[in-house]
mmCIF file of C-alpha atoms in Angstrom:
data_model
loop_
_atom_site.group_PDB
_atom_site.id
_atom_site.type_symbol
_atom_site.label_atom_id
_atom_site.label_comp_id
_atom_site.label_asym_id
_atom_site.label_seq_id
_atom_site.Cartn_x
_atom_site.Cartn_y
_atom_site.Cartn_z
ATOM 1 C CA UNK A 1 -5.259 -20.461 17.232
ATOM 2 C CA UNK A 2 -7.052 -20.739 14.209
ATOM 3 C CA UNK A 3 -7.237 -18.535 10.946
ATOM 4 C CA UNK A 4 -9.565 -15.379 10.777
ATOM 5 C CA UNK A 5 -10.800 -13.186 8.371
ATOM 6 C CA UNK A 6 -10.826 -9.604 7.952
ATOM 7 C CA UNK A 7 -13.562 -7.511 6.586
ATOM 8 C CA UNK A 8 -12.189 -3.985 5.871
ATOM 9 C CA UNK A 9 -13.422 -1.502 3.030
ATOM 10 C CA UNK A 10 -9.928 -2.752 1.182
ATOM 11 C CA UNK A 11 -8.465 -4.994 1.229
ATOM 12 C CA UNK A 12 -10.382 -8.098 2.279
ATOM 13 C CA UNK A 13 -7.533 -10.034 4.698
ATOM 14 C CA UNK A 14 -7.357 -13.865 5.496
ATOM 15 C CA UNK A 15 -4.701 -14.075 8.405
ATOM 16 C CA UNK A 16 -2.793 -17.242 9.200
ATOM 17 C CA UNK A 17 -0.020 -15.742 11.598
ATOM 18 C CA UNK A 18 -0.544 -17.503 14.606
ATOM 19 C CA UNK A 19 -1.294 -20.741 13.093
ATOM 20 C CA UNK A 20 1.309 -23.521 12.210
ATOM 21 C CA UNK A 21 3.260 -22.354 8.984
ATOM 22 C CA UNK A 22 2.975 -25.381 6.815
ATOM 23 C CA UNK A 23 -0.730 -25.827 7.493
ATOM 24 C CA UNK A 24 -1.297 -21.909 6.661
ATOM 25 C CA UNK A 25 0.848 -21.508 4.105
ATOM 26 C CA UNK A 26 -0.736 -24.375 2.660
ATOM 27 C CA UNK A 27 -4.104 -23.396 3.388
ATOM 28 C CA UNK A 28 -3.372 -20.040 1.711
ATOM 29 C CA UNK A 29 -2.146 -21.218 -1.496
ATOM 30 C CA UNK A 30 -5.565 -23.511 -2.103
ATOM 31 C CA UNK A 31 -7.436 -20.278 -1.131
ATOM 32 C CA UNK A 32 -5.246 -18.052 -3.788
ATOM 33 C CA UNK A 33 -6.361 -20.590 -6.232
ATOM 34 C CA UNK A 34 -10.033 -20.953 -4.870
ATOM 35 C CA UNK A 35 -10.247 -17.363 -4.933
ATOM 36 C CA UNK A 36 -8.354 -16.611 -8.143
ATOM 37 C CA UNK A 37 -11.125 -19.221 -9.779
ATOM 38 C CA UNK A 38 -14.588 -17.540 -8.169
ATOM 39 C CA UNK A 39 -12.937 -13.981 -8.694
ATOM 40 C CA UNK A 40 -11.585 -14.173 -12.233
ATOM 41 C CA UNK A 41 -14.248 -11.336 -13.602
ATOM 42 C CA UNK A 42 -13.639 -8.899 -10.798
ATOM 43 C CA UNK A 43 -10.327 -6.831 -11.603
ATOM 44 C CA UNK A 44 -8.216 -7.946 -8.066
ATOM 45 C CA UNK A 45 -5.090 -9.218 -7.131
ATOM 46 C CA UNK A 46 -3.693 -11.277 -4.444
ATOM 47 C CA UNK A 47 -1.070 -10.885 -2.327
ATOM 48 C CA UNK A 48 0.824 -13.579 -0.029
ATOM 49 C CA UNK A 49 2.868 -11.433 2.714
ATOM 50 C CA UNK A 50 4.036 -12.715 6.141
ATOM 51 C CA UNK A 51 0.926 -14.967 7.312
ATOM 52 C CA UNK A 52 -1.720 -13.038 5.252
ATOM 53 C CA UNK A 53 -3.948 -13.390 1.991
ATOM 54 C CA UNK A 54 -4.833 -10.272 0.948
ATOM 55 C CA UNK A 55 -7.521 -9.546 -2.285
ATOM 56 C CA UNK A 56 -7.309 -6.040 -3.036
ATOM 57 C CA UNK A 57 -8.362 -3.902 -6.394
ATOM 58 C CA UNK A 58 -5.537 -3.746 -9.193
ATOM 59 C CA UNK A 59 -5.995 -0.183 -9.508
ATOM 60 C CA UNK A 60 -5.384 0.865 -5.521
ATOM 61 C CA UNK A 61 -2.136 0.834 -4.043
ATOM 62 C CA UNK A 62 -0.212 2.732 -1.655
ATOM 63 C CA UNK A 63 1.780 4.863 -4.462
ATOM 64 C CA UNK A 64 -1.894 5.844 -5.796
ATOM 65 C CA UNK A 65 -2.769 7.028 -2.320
ATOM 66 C CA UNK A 66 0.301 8.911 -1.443
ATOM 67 C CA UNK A 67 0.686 10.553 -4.709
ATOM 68 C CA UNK A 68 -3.450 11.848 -4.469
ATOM 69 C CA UNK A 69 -2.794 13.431 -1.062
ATOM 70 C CA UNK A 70 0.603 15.119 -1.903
ATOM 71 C CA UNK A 71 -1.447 16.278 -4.975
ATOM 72 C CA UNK A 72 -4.473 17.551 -2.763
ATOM 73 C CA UNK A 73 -1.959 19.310 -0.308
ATOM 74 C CA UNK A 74 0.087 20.980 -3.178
ATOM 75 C CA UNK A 75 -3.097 22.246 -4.717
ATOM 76 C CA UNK A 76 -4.837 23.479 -1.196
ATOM 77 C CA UNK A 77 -1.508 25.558 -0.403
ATOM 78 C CA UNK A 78 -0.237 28.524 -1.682
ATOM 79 C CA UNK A 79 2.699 31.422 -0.575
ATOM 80 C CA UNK A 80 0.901 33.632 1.046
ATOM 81 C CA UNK A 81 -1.186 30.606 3.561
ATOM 82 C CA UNK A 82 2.330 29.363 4.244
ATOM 83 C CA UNK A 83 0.790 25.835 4.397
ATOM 84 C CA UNK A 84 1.842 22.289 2.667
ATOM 85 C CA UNK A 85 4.764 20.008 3.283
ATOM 86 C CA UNK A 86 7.370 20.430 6.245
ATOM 87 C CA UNK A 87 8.395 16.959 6.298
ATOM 88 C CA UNK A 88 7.827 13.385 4.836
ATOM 89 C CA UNK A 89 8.882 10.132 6.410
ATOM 90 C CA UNK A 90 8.318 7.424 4.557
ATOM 91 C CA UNK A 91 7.991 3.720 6.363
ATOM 92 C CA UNK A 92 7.989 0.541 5.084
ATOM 93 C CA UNK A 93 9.422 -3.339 5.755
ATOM 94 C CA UNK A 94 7.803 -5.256 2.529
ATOM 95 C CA UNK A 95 7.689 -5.109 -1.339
ATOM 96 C CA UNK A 96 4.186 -3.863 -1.045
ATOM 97 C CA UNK A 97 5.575 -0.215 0.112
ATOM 98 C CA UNK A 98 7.896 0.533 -2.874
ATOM 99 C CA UNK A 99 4.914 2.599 -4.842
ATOM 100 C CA UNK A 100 4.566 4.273 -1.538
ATOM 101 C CA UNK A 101 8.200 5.275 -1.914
ATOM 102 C CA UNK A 102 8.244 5.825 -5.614
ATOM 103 C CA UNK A 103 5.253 7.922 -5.335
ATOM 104 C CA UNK A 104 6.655 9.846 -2.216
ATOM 105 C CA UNK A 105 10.507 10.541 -4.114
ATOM 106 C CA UNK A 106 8.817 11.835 -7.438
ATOM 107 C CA UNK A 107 6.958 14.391 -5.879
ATOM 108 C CA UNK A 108 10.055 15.283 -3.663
ATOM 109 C CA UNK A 109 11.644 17.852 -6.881
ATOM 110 C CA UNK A 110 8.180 19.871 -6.763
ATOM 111 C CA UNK A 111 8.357 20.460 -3.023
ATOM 112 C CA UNK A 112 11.923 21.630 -3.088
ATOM 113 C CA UNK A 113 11.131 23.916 -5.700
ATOM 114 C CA UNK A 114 8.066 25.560 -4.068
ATOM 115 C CA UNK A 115 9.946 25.790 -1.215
ATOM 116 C CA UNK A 116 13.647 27.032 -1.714
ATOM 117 C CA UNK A 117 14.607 26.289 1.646
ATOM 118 C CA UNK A 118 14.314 22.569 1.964
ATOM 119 C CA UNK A 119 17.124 20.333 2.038
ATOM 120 C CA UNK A 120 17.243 16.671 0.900
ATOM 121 C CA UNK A 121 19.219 15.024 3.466
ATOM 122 C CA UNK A 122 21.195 11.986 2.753
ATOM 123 C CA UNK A 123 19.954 8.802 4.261
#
């Protein structure tokens, strides 16, 4: 199977999964460069992760998105609505997730103390 390409609103995704390792990994590193070359004005970054190129904005990251929401939700609730967080689970298998989590644990002290009743569990 050969390589494909990925158009998304971010990132933009070159996938070599299903083709031979060496070629794609290969393949991806002359890309990185390529890319790296024709991109150096635009503020981006590029990440290598299990068969995929990914170009994706410096500022955005997972971290950045979970801490906006949490914000949004704390902000939209209040006592007497009885809405915001009941539960977070937090998922993740690569280094790419660990703003997600860093994000997700900082905001975990304001939720317990808007809401005396929630327990941190040991994992």
């Amino acid at each position: 199977m050969d390589p494909f390409s990925s158009r998304q609103p971010f990132p933009l995704v070159w996938s070599y999964f299903s083709c031979d390792p060496e070629w794609g990994s290969l393949q991806a590193s002359h890309l990185v460069l390529d890319l790296a070359s024709e991109l150096k004005s635009f503020d981006v970054r590029f990440v290598t992760l299990q068969g995929i190129v990914e170009v994706i904005p410096r500022k955005l990251n997972k971290g950045l998105i979970v801490k906006k929401v949490l914000r949004d939700i704390s902000c939209s609730s209040s006592p007497e609505k009885g809405s915001g967080i009941d539960f977070s689970l937090c998922l993740g298998d690569d280094i790419s997730d660990e703003k997600n989590f860093r994000a997700s644990f900082r905001s975990l002290p304001k939720w317990v103390m808007r809401n005396r009743s929630s327990r941190i569990l040991p994992s």
